Amino acid sequence: MPPKSGVSRTRNVGYDDDDVYDDDDDYYEAGEDGAEAGDGMTADDKEQMRVGTMQIREALGEMSGFASDEQIQEALWHYYYDIAKSVTYLKNKLGIAPKQEAPRQEKAKTASRFDQAASVADQNAPATAGSTPKKKRNATTNGEKLAESVERLNVDEPRVRSKNLNVVDEFEKSGLKRMANFVVVGHVDHGKSTLMGRLLFDLKVIDQRSIDKLRKEAETIGKSSFALAWVMDETSEERSRGVTVDIATNYFETDNTRFTILDAPGHKDFIPNMISGASQADFPVLVIDASTNSFEAGLKGQTKEHILIARSMGMQHIIVAVNKMDTVSWSKSRFDDISKRMTAFLTEASFSEKRITFIPLAGITGENVIKRVENSAAHWYTGETLLEALEHIELPQRDLQKPLRLSVADVFRGDIRSPLSISGRIDSGTLQVGDVILALPANETATIKSIEVQDTPVDWAVAGQIPTLHLTDIDPVHLRQGDMVCAPNAPVKLVKAFTSKLLAFEHVLPMPVEVFRSTLNSPGGIRTLSARLNKFTGEVVKKKPRIIKPGEVARVVVQLERELPIEEGMRVVIRERGRTVGAGLMENVA
């Protein structure tokens, strides 16, 4: 169904190896989101459905009595309001195609007015230049003629025209605030969603009335403390389980910066979703629970894995939010101990110490989130608040002049005017309304009908932004999470083997692995360990090592079972049996 208003969500569509691409029809199953056609529709949806129902009944003629309104509307939703396909679907599904009549009933075989019109249209249709005339054939059923006639009556949508803007010039003249996207990472239950809910509430992005409503809903299931977390955790599954499952997105802005929050799941079962969020971010905010034993448990769990994935995505700055300091009475020794141990780990993971910022805070009460802590026990801290640290962080350079590269984070139904939409971060280049884009690995083109950035319609978007693109001229089966969108004249190569500089998180040797580029992935294997490299200079330390230890860097050759769009300079995550064992930077593709 059309996406809900409020917090935007990158859904885990669940395109696994044996999922929808084995049978295209599975993708279109009505009720996919647990709702019947027509549920939760906008006024435009209802009008389109009403008109479509009338058109189908007219097309079915005498046979329209065989189909209920509910069945017709299901077909319309199923086929994106395509009248011809809906008619054919209904006739086949309901078995209402008329049987061949006996000779004594010859009168009943008189063509309907609809079929007569189709026949006349066919006879009078001018031949297209360079085309070969079709051979005449007898239609086997009235249904075939009916579907063909309806298709002829469809009015082609006007072609979307580009304004041919110089987007780089437009961006430079626009005076837009700087753009920052950050992913919130950390172990499960360390308070990531609650902290972001508090940040949005204190900035008045979420009002008191909304929080009161969420608190009342949370109290009904005995989880009143979860009200702030529910600002980000929107689905019933997340609320009942008390954990984030998908990437939730929200926005806020300050005087200088427009921020996009990507709240990632902390549970180990949802690491692929965390990878999706990390692939769209400029830097991570790592949330650590300062409570007794919680920090230690998290470091053994997803805290470590999330840090390594974030660093492997090329992120160089990190903010460490030491949360729940109120539970340890704002103990300076506890904060210093966590900071010391985390600094050692982060520098080992190749973060520079000068690019690590530690903030003690309490998400549930809002202390040191946007307002300085006033607790007398915290007099020792005179540094930045979380909001100040976000404002002052250094952002990566935007590659506006390079060819377009956009990683698809979500594919979903838009509205009636644009029934197919995608969203994702622009890694490099620019795009504008009217541009033709190429989707890989399907190798299919589409036209950008309209663009939204942070829920606002715009004419263009640039590297670093996470736009929603409303598309036309492409079948939905050709798009999925993790796909690469690029310019047709500068495509990314589809490869089944590559050489990569690999940072090992676990012991690595020639073995089967799963390779992730964003959420697009392929089974494969590390075929060769070519060399172990100096971690800082990249020089060869040892050729053809037998094994690579955690923390070491190696040059490896990886073979994939299916093609992925990868090029030099891109980053991939290597996983094996549910564990992240390393991260690679592409050197050569083949």
XYZ file of C-alpha atoms in Angstrom, residues 311 315-320 342-358 394 536:
26
model
C 34.872 1.890 9.436
C 33.686 6.526 7.742
C 36.523 8.402 9.417
C 34.816 10.340 12.245
C 32.789 8.843 15.069
C 30.769 10.215 17.991
C 30.539 7.883 20.991
C 36.897 2.291 23.470
C 39.735 4.530 22.247
C 42.062 1.521 22.206
C 39.545 -0.503 20.216
C 38.620 2.297 17.802
C 42.243 3.140 16.978
C 42.895 -0.565 16.362
C 39.968 -0.429 13.903
C 41.815 2.424 12.105
C 39.885 5.410 13.513
C 42.211 8.328 14.231
C 42.117 9.321 17.922
C 41.610 12.992 17.035
C 38.451 12.042 15.104
C 36.760 10.322 18.070
C 34.402 12.346 20.291
C 33.031 11.007 23.600
C 33.840 17.232 9.758
C 49.646 1.752 7.044
